[in-house]
Amino acid sequence: MDRRLFSYINWGLLIFMLLLYLLGVGNLYSASGTRVGGGMVFSGFYQRQLIWGMCGLVCMMAAMSFDYRQLRNLAWPFFLVSILLLLLVPVVGKTIYGAKRWIPLGFMSIQPSEIAKFAVLVLSARLLARDESPLGWKDFSTVLCVALVPCTLIILQPDLGTTLLLLLILGGMILFRGLRGYVLKTCLLAAPTVAAFMWFAGMHDYQRQRILTFLNPGHDPRGTGYHILQSRIAIGSGRLWGKGFTEGTQSQLRFLPERHSDFAVAVFGEEWGFVGCVILVTLFCLFLLSIFSTAVQAKDRFGSLLVVGIFFYFFWQIFINIGMVIGLMPVVGIPLPFISYGGSATLLNFTLLGIVLNVSMRRFMFKG
Amino acid sequence: MENERYQPPRNGVILLQVLVGMLFFVLVTRLWYLQIHHGDEFARQAHGNRLRHERIFAPRGRILDNNDKVLADNRTAWALSLVREDCRDIPVTLTQISVWSGIPLSQIWEKYQQDRFKVKAFEPLLLLTDINFDLVALIESEIYAWPGLKVVVRTKRNYPEKDMFAHVLGYVAEVNEKEMAADETLAMGDLVGKQGLELELEKQLRGQKGLYDVEVDAHARMLGKALREEPRSGNEMNLSINLALQQASWEAFGGEAGCAVVMEPDSGKLRAFVTSPAYDNNLFSTGISKRDWDALRTSNRFPLQNRVIQSVYPPGSVWKLLMTALFLERGISPRETVFCPGEVTLGNQVFRCWKHGGHGSVNMESAITNSCDVYFYLMAERIGIDKIEEFAKASGFGRPTGISLPHERSGLVPSREWKWRRFGRAWVRGETYNTSIGQGFTLVTPVQIAVYVSALLNGGDMLKPQLLENDGRVVTGRLPAKAETRNFIVGAMRKTASAGTAHVVYRRDADMGGKTGTAQVVKLKMGAGDRRLRTSEMEYTQRDHAWIATWGSKNGRTYVVVVMVEHGGGGSSVAGPIAKKIYDHIFGPAQDTPARGAQ
């Protein structure tokens, strides 16, 4: 590998990412603590997250070590493998909380939908990069049809969050790429129909319930609304400066559900207050802007679109997760990158950033 | 070096910038709204989420007699509780409890089924309450093998004298929802006074609960607690009642139904307060069983009735003490005589004197000492019912005495208006006759008689009967009778004791007075030749009530003793001996009574 490449690394991105990851581990340390009697007992989430981070760094290095343009050739094989894995889930998957999403590998479980996210992203970048002009019907529907296959398989698991995320990433990439006027208008007109269809045919009762509860959280405070109310209490009670590290009462006393996964940021908000939250949000924005600058500076369309896809991958997760925790969004199972606990997600996050760094390193290279 | 650079779509670049800006703006605005604008409110909610308060029970004040003998205290009671969540196998555990305690498994199961939904799975459910120490020791030695079981310590109100003080002290029981609504310091499981002094003195006896701040998790499980307020125990109260005298009076009663009060006429203090039969007030402290409660409630001997203040009876001849005062106050001379032939005819009705052959010529004093009915019939007719009513009411009848016990009744002083209201009929003269001898409509409580007799002795003050040693004298009214009037009646009572119907209480070593009464419960239709049935020949509920209202004075100490025996028969034959035994306790055995004159 060319040594000059390292001088082109987007160091800002790397630093923001590492800061976010370390904040996440620190937050998990606090979130996994449970007050018992006078002391605290910590479960192993933060330690495991540290290990996942180490593995993630290895994945990131690996993702940086080759020319990203090779991904373009691997897009279809990747995609097909991910579809195969998704098809395997109903057969060998294990059921957790009523959903079959994981394939057990003995020492760990993998979540094929995470792989599918990556595969769809790469394939979409490839398909969208084909030509320069805004998308017409043909390109648009090709991309959509390709994405619908994994989306359908994922929504059957059921995993509404991941499906939505995939569609949103794709939508973001398409918007970035630009649509022809008539395609855009048709899409805007068709959106309500698709939404209605999703509501009645594509969702489970509990998913509909979550959205209804989101609209009126006080309705069922011990049931579905409990998550929302408790997370708002946790965050709101942090006030300006927060209650201090490991001092969050709502989280440590287990009022807050899923405080190490989807609701981890509520723990952060409770302990670090408004000041901490603004710093965190700012950090996320700087992080996104770093990715964004890489996308703008990429030397080819595929690289740019790939990075834009990754941008949206992070953007939507950040927006939906924080929005959900602070009561701006319905509760859907989407984790917050680097802050929520999760093995597969951490590996994927690091890998994707490896690709962004990969693109950024090679922005000044001559065309091969 | 410069490459032919790729130019990203301009709209796309703007889109990304807008999105990042929007992300920042929306999230920060919302965070500001939650954490700054509504932060205090959420902080309060969070506090409420986490902190609970746990009350620390304050020991209830003890109740003692006037010599500091314990009448009510608190004792430790052990209970066996089960936390369902921690219990591995509930049926087996319950079986083990049955083996330990010897209580049939079915009974334990029933208790378990009855209470299991009242507490959460992690909260203790009480299976055995008030278990004895031997059983506690046995269970404790094996409890390690039975997760979920725990011996818990509670306090229980304890009344060592049981029935003897049941109606004075009343009882405590767990607070009900109505009481909790009325007093916010009360909480589920608190014991509060429900009857008697336990109810009346609730404020003094209860004390003040302490407070723990308890930190809980989302499942309301306790994580730790900190003392915020120390509990303060309730006040100790001394009753005016003397345990030994109470005991003597109780024993004097034997198995009879009725009541006795011993009152100090100068202070109004009650030294004995017996109402029989009674109930064991310990039954209520940890919850009375339905069977016990039903037995008390449905007993035909009415053990729940506080006969001193809640039962109203016709006063019979005891009422003549009031009538005499009225006659004197109305200017009837004590020397004026009336001829008693044994009966008087009024229209087509015959009113008899209790003495079949008549008393012959009687004056006021002999009318009292011999309890001549005819004298009272004729004199009362002269005065009229309106004056009788007015005087009786002014003398404290027809209204509560104000004793510090719940549910005191007023009794009844009849009047024309009352009769019209009650029956829609006019008063007739014969009813004035009946009223004059304490029959007919007139109803009194025994404590009213004690207050009246005390007023005769203490200079005319009608006193609130006091049950507490440290309470001062409370005058509730003045007897509408001049000193001569009172002295005359006291003298007549003295004579009744020394040579009249109340002779049974007479003793040479003390100044004694009394008046008996035999109050008809049912009006027996008697033809001219019929003889009155003997008490033993009558059905229990048709037998007369026996009264005696007495006073005795020795070595400067004066006591009023009023005894009422329900369906006892004659005042002198049934109530009198009881009063005598009470005096024997107060003054020591009478010296002229050989049987008791051992010393």
Short mmCIF file of N, CA, C and O in Angstrom, two decimals, chain B residues 504-551:
data_model
loop_
_atom_site.label_atom_id
_atom_site.label_comp_id
_atom_site.label_asym_id
_atom_site.label_seq_id
_atom_site.Cartn_x
_atom_site.Cartn_y
_atom_site.Cartn_z
N VAL B 504 -79.54 -3.66 102.57
CA VAL B 504 -78.49 -4.62 102.24
C VAL B 504 -77.11 -3.97 102.24
O VAL B 504 -76.10 -4.60 102.54
N VAL B 505 -77.02 -2.67 101.91
CA VAL B 505 -75.70 -2.06 101.89
C VAL B 505 -75.33 -1.45 103.24
O VAL B 505 -74.25 -0.91 103.41
N TYR B 506 -76.22 -1.52 104.15
CA TYR B 506 -75.98 -0.84 105.42
C TYR B 506 -74.80 -1.44 106.16
O TYR B 506 -74.60 -2.65 106.18
N ARG B 507 -74.00 -0.60 106.74
CA ARG B 507 -72.90 -1.04 107.60
C ARG B 507 -72.68 0.06 108.62
O ARG B 507 -72.81 1.24 108.35
N ARG B 508 -72.31 -0.39 109.81
CA ARG B 508 -72.24 0.57 110.92
C ARG B 508 -71.02 1.46 110.85
O ARG B 508 -71.02 2.57 111.35
N ASP B 509 -69.95 0.93 110.25
CA ASP B 509 -68.69 1.68 110.29
C ASP B 509 -68.63 2.77 109.24
O ASP B 509 -67.62 3.41 109.04
N ALA B 510 -69.71 2.96 108.46
CA ALA B 510 -69.68 3.99 107.43
C ALA B 510 -71.04 4.64 107.34
O ALA B 510 -72.04 4.07 107.78
N ASP B 511 -71.02 5.84 106.79
CA ASP B 511 -72.27 6.54 106.55
C ASP B 511 -72.78 6.08 105.20
O ASP B 511 -72.13 6.28 104.18
N MET B 512 -73.94 5.42 105.19
CA MET B 512 -74.42 4.80 103.95
C MET B 512 -75.80 5.33 103.59
O MET B 512 -76.61 5.63 104.45
N GLY B 513 -76.04 5.41 102.29
CA GLY B 513 -77.38 5.75 101.82
C GLY B 513 -77.67 5.01 100.55
O GLY B 513 -76.76 4.59 99.84
N GLY B 514 -78.96 4.86 100.25
CA GLY B 514 -79.24 4.14 99.01
C GLY B 514 -80.69 4.21 98.62
O GLY B 514 -81.54 4.71 99.37
N LYS B 515 -80.93 3.79 97.41
CA LYS B 515 -82.31 3.67 96.94
C LYS B 515 -82.33 2.54 95.94
O LYS B 515 -81.53 2.51 95.00
N THR B 516 -83.26 1.64 96.13
CA THR B 516 -83.37 0.51 95.21
C THR B 516 -84.42 0.81 94.15
O THR B 516 -85.20 1.74 94.27
N GLY B 517 -84.40 0.01 93.14
CA GLY B 517 -85.43 0.13 92.11
C GLY B 517 -85.61 -1.21 91.44
O GLY B 517 -84.68 -1.99 91.30
N THR B 518 -86.86 -1.47 91.10
CA THR B 518 -87.15 -2.69 90.37
C THR B 518 -87.98 -2.26 89.17
O THR B 518 -89.12 -1.81 89.33
N ALA B 519 -87.36 -2.30 88.03
CA ALA B 519 -88.03 -1.72 86.87
C ALA B 519 -88.67 -2.81 86.04
O ALA B 519 -88.03 -3.76 85.62
N GLN B 520 -89.98 -2.64 85.83
CA GLN B 520 -90.70 -3.62 85.01
C GLN B 520 -90.26 -3.51 83.57
O GLN B 520 -90.14 -2.41 83.02
N VAL B 521 -90.02 -4.63 83.00
CA VAL B 521 -89.60 -4.65 81.60
C VAL B 521 -90.83 -4.77 80.73
O VAL B 521 -90.95 -4.11 79.70
N VAL B 522 -91.76 -5.62 81.12
CA VAL B 522 -93.02 -5.74 80.38
C VAL B 522 -94.15 -5.45 81.35
O VAL B 522 -94.07 -5.76 82.54
N LYS B 523 -95.15 -4.86 80.82
CA LYS B 523 -96.30 -4.57 81.66
C LYS B 523 -97.13 -5.84 81.74
O LYS B 523 -97.58 -6.38 80.73
N LEU B 524 -97.22 -6.39 82.97
CA LEU B 524 -97.93 -7.65 83.11
C LEU B 524 -99.39 -7.35 83.37
O LEU B 524 -99.74 -6.52 84.22
N LYS B 525 -100.22 -7.98 82.60
CA LYS B 525 -101.66 -7.82 82.85
C LYS B 525 -102.03 -8.64 84.09
O LYS B 525 -101.76 -9.83 84.16
N MET B 526 -102.55 -7.99 85.03
CA MET B 526 -102.91 -8.72 86.24
C MET B 526 -104.34 -8.43 86.62
O MET B 526 -104.77 -7.27 86.65
N GLY B 527 -105.03 -9.47 86.87
CA GLY B 527 -106.38 -9.30 87.39
C GLY B 527 -106.30 -8.94 88.87
O GLY B 527 -105.23 -8.99 89.47
N ALA B 528 -107.44 -8.61 89.49
CA ALA B 528 -107.45 -8.16 90.88
C ALA B 528 -106.88 -9.20 91.82
O ALA B 528 -106.13 -8.90 92.73
N GLY B 529 -107.17 -10.44 91.57
CA GLY B 529 -106.74 -11.48 92.52
C GLY B 529 -105.39 -12.11 92.20
O GLY B 529 -104.87 -12.90 92.96
N ASP B 530 -104.83 -11.74 91.05
CA ASP B 530 -103.57 -12.39 90.66
C ASP B 530 -102.44 -12.00 91.60
O ASP B 530 -102.36 -10.87 92.04
N ARG B 531 -101.59 -12.94 91.84
CA ARG B 531 -100.40 -12.56 92.61
C ARG B 531 -99.28 -12.35 91.60
O ARG B 531 -99.29 -12.89 90.49
N ARG B 532 -98.36 -11.49 92.01
CA ARG B 532 -97.21 -11.29 91.14
C ARG B 532 -96.40 -12.56 91.08
O ARG B 532 -96.18 -13.22 92.08
N LEU B 533 -95.89 -12.85 89.88
CA LEU B 533 -95.03 -14.02 89.74
C LEU B 533 -93.70 -13.75 90.41
O LEU B 533 -93.22 -12.63 90.46
N ARG B 534 -93.13 -14.83 90.96
CA ARG B 534 -91.78 -14.68 91.49
C ARG B 534 -90.80 -14.62 90.31
O ARG B 534 -91.05 -15.19 89.25
N THR B 535 -89.69 -13.92 90.54
CA THR B 535 -88.72 -13.74 89.47
C THR B 535 -88.33 -15.07 88.83
O THR B 535 -88.27 -15.20 87.60
N SER B 536 -88.10 -16.05 89.65
CA SER B 536 -87.64 -17.33 89.13
C SER B 536 -88.70 -18.01 88.27
O SER B 536 -88.39 -18.90 87.49
N GLU B 537 -89.92 -17.58 88.43
CA GLU B 537 -90.99 -18.20 87.64
C GLU B 537 -91.17 -17.53 86.28
O GLU B 537 -91.90 -18.02 85.44
N MET B 538 -90.50 -16.36 86.11
CA MET B 538 -90.69 -15.64 84.86
C MET B 538 -89.61 -16.01 83.85
O MET B 538 -88.53 -16.46 84.19
N GLU B 539 -89.95 -15.76 82.58
CA GLU B 539 -88.94 -15.91 81.56
C GLU B 539 -87.86 -14.86 81.75
O GLU B 539 -88.17 -13.73 82.13
N TYR B 540 -86.62 -15.19 81.40
CA TYR B 540 -85.50 -14.29 81.68
C TYR B 540 -85.76 -12.89 81.13
O TYR B 540 -85.62 -11.90 81.83
N THR B 541 -86.17 -12.82 79.88
CA THR B 541 -86.30 -11.49 79.26
C THR B 541 -87.50 -10.72 79.78
O THR B 541 -87.65 -9.54 79.48
N GLN B 542 -88.36 -11.39 80.57
CA GLN B 542 -89.51 -10.68 81.12
C GLN B 542 -89.28 -10.26 82.56
O GLN B 542 -90.08 -9.54 83.15
N ARG B 543 -88.17 -10.71 83.11
CA ARG B 543 -87.90 -10.38 84.52
C ARG B 543 -87.56 -8.91 84.66
O ARG B 543 -87.03 -8.28 83.74
N ASP B 544 -87.81 -8.37 85.83
CA ASP B 544 -87.55 -6.96 86.08
C ASP B 544 -86.05 -6.68 86.11
O ASP B 544 -85.24 -7.54 86.41
N HIS B 545 -85.74 -5.41 85.83
CA HIS B 545 -84.37 -4.96 86.03
C HIS B 545 -84.21 -4.55 87.49
O HIS B 545 -85.10 -3.93 88.07
N ALA B 546 -83.06 -4.89 88.02
CA ALA B 546 -82.82 -4.55 89.42
C ALA B 546 -81.83 -3.40 89.51
O ALA B 546 -80.78 -3.42 88.89
N TRP B 547 -82.19 -2.40 90.26
CA TRP B 547 -81.34 -1.21 90.43
C TRP B 547 -80.97 -1.01 91.88
O TRP B 547 -81.76 -1.30 92.77
N ILE B 548 -79.83 -0.45 92.09
CA ILE B 548 -79.58 0.18 93.38
C ILE B 548 -78.63 1.35 93.16
O ILE B 548 -77.64 1.23 92.44
N ALA B 549 -79.03 2.51 93.70
CA ALA B 549 -78.17 3.70 93.62
C ALA B 549 -77.79 4.03 95.04
O ALA B 549 -78.66 4.27 95.87
N THR B 550 -76.49 4.02 95.33
CA THR B 550 -76.07 4.16 96.74
C THR B 550 -74.91 5.12 96.86
O THR B 550 -74.25 5.46 95.89
N TRP B 551 -74.67 5.51 98.07
CA TRP B 551 -73.43 6.21 98.39
C TRP B 551 -72.95 5.73 99.73
O TRP B 551 -73.73 5.21 100.55
#
